[in-house]
XYZ file of C-alpha atoms in Angstrom:
272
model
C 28.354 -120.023 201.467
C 26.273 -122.955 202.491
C 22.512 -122.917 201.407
C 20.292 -122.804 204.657
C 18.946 -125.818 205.444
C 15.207 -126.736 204.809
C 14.542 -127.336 208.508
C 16.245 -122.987 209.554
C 14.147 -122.000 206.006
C 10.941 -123.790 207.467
C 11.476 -122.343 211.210
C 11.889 -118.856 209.627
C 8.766 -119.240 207.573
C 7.084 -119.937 210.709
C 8.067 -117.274 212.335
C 7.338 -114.441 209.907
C 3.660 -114.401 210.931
C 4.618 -113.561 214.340
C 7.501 -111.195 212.942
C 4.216 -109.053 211.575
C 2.406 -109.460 214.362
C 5.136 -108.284 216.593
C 5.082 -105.316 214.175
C 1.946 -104.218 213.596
C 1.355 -104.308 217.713
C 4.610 -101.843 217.884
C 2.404 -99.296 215.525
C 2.600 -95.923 216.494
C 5.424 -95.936 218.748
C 8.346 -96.161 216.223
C 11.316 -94.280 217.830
C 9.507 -94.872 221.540
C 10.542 -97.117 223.909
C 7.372 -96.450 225.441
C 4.646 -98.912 224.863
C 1.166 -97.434 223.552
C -0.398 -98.733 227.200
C 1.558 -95.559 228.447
C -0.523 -93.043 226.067
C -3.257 -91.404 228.433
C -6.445 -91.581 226.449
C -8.611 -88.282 227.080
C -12.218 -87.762 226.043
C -13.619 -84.292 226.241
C -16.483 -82.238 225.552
C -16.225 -78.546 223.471
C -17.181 -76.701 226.630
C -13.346 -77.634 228.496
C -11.470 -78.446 224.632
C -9.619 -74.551 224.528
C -8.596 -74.685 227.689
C -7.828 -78.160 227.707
C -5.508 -77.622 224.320
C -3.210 -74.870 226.194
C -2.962 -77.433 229.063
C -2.302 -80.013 227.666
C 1.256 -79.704 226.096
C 2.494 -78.134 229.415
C 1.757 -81.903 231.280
C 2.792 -83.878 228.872
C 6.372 -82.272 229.565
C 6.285 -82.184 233.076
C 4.759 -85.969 233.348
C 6.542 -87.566 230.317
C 3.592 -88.983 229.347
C 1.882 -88.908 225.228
C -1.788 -87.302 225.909
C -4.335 -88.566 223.082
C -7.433 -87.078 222.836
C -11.025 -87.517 221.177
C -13.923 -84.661 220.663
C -17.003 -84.699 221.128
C -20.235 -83.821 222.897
C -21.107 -84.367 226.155
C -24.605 -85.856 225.158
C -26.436 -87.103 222.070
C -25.874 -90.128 219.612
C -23.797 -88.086 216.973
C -20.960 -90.302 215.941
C -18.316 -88.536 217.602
C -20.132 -87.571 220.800
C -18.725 -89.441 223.662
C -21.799 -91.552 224.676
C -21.435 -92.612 221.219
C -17.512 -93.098 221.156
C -17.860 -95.026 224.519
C -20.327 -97.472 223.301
C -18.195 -98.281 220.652
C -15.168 -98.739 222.697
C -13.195 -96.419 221.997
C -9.912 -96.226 224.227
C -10.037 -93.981 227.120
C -8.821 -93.225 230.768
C -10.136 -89.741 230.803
C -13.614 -88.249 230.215
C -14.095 -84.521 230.302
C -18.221 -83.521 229.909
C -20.894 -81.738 231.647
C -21.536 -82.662 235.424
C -25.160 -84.049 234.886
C -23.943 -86.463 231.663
C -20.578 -87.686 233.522
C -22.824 -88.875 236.657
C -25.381 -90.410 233.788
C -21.944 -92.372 232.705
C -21.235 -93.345 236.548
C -25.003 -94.812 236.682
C -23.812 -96.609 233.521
C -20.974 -98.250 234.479
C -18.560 -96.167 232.238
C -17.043 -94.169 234.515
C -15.510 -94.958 238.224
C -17.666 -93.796 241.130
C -15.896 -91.203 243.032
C -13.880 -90.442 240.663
C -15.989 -87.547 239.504
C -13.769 -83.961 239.810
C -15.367 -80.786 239.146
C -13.123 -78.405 236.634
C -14.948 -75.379 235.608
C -17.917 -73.433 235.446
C -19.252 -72.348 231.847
C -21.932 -69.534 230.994
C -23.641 -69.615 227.992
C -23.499 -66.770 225.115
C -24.278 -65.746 221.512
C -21.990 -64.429 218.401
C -23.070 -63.037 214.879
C -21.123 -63.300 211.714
C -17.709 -60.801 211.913
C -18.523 -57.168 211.431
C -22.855 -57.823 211.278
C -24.440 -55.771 213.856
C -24.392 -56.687 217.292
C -27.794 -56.991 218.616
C -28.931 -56.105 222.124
C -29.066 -59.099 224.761
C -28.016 -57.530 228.133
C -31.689 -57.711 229.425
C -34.093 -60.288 229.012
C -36.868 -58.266 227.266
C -33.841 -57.278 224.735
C -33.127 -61.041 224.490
C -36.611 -61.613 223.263
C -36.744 -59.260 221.005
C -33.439 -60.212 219.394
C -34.322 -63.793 219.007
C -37.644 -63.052 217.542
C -35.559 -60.655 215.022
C -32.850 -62.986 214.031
C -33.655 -65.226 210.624
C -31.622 -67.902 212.015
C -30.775 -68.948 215.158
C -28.089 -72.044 215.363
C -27.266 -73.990 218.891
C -25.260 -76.805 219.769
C -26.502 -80.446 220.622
C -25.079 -80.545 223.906
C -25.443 -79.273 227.491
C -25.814 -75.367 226.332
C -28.194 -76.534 223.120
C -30.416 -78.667 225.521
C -31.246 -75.816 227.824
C -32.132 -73.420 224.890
C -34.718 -75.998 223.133
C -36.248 -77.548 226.837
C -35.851 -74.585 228.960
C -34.644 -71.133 228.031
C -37.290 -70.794 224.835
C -40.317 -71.422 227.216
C -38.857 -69.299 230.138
C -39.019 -66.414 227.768
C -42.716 -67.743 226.047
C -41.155 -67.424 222.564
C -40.961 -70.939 221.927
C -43.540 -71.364 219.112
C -42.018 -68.037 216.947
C -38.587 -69.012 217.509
C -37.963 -73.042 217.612
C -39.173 -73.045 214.157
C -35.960 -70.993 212.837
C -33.685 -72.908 215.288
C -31.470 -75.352 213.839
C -29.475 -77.619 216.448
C -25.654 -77.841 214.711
C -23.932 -81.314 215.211
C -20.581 -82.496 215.462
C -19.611 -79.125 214.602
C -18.798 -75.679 216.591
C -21.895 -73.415 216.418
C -19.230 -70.640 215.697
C -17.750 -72.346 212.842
C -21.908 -72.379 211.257
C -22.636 -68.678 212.018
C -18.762 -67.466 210.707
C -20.029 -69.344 207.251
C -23.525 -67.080 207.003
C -25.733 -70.346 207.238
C -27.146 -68.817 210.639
C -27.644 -65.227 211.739
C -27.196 -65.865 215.448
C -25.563 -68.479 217.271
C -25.797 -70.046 220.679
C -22.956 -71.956 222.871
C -20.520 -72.024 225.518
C -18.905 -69.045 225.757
C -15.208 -70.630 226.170
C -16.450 -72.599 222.810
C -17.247 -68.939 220.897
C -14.308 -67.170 221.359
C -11.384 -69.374 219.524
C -13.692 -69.275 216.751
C -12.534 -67.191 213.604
C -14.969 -65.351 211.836
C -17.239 -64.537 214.273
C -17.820 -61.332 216.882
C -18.807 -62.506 220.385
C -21.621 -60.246 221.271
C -22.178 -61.362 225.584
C -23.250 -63.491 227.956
C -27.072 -64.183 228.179
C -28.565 -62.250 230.913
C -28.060 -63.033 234.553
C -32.064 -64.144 234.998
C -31.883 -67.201 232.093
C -28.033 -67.613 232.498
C -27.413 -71.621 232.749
C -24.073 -72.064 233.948
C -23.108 -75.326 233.447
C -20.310 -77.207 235.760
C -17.665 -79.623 233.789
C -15.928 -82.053 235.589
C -13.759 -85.010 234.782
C -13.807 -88.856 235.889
C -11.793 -91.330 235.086
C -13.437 -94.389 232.694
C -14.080 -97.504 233.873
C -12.360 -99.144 231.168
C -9.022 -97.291 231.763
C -5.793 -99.329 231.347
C -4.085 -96.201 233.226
C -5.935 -95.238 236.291
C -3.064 -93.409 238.549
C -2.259 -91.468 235.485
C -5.605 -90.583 234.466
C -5.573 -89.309 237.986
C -2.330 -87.413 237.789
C -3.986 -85.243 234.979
C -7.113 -84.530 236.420
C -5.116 -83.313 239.547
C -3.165 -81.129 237.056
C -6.313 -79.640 235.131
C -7.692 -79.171 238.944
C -4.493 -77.521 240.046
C -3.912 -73.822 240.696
C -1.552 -73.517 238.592
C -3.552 -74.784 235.306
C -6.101 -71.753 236.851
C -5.175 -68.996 235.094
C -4.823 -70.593 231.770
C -8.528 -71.748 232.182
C -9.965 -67.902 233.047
C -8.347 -66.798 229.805
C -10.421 -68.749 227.933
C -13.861 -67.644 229.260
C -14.275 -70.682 232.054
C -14.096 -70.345 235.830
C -12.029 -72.474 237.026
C -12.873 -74.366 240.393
C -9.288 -74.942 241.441
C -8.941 -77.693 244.463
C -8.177 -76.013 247.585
């Protein structure tokens, strides 16, 4: 067999850069023919995530399309909240977060105007550690007296955690006995803290309580502080697929995904 000549051996030298290149670009869809640009890139808040996890396998069959997805909260400048993973530039067609902080990412440029589409409506409750008493909360005068009670009180640092440290604490004029024990929980599940024993009581979403292990879900908060917050979807600014970002927020909007969402403590406002 001939040796190859210098001039082949020098071409194919050359072209081993791009070789790599070619490679490294192709990472993460070995044994696709897809290209990545087809993944749908989803960014949601805790408040939608359970629901959003049963959904989410029963689209990507129907559509044929890979779903990613990224967690965070719907406000704040933890690391993994998704003001913060948008600033860094994270990929994303999808954003799933609290009405008031996706229209805050509309006024920002982040998200398409119009795009907005509300999901589901989320009430706010407490757990305790599994098997510790369950203390009263049905009224608001045996709210107050259980939050004075508890050692610890832990609450998220997003749309449910901002209303108990602004809004619910001085509705009930408890503020100064109870902030002090109050410890706002980051990048992690309230549920997740209180199922450890590092806080007696903890406040959240209900639809974010109940997957968690380890923890009894004691109720709603009463009707007369009850925030219920509204999450809706929008598709990002950035998005490199638009008419698929929009073919799953129809999906997660559609009658069908309805009863799927009600099992897991939301109300889901279905498009009519």
């Amino acid at each position: 067999m001939k040796p190859l000549s210098p001039l082949f051996s020098l071409t194919r030298r050359a072209a081993l850069p791009l070789v790599a290149a070619l490679v490294l670009a192709g990472c993460g869809t070995v044994g696709s023919n897809k290209p990545a640009t087809d993944d749908i890139h989803v960014m949601t808040s805790g408040g939608f995530t359970a629901a959003y996890n049963d959904l989410r396998p029963e689209f990507e069959r129907s559509s044929g399309r890979s779903v990613k997805t990224a967690y965070g909260a719907s406000m704040g400048n933890a690391q993994d909240s998704i003001p913060s993973r948008l600033a860094r530039n994270e990929p994303v067609d999808v954003v799933i977060l609290a009405r008031p902080a996706l229209d805050d990412l509309v006024a920002k440029g982040k998200v398409v105007p119009g795009s907005q589409v509300d999901l589901v409506r989320s009430a706010i409750g407490f757990a305790v550690r599994k098997g510790a008493p369950k203390p009263d909360i049905s009224t608001v005068d045996a709210l107050k007296r259980t939050l004075i009670a508890a050692p610890s009180i832990a609450y998220s640092a997003s749309a449910s955690g901002t209303y108990y440290e602004t809004e619910l604490l001085k509705k009930l004029g408890i503020e100064d006995q109870v902030k002090p024990k109050s410890k706002r929980i980051l990048s992690e599940r309230v549920g997740t803290v209180v199922a450890r024993g590092d806080a007696a009581l903890g406040l959240q979403q209900v639809s974010e309580l109940l997957p968690i292990a380890g923890i009894d879900y004691i109720g709603p908060l009463p009707a007369e502080v009850q925030q219920n917050t509204v999450f809706s979807a929008g598709i990002a600014t950035a998005s490199k697929q638009p008419d698929a970002a929009r073919q799953l927020i129809r999906y997660l909007n559609s009658p069908a995904a309805a009863p799927t969402i009600a099992k897991t403590g939301l109300e889901p406002l279905t498009a009519r």
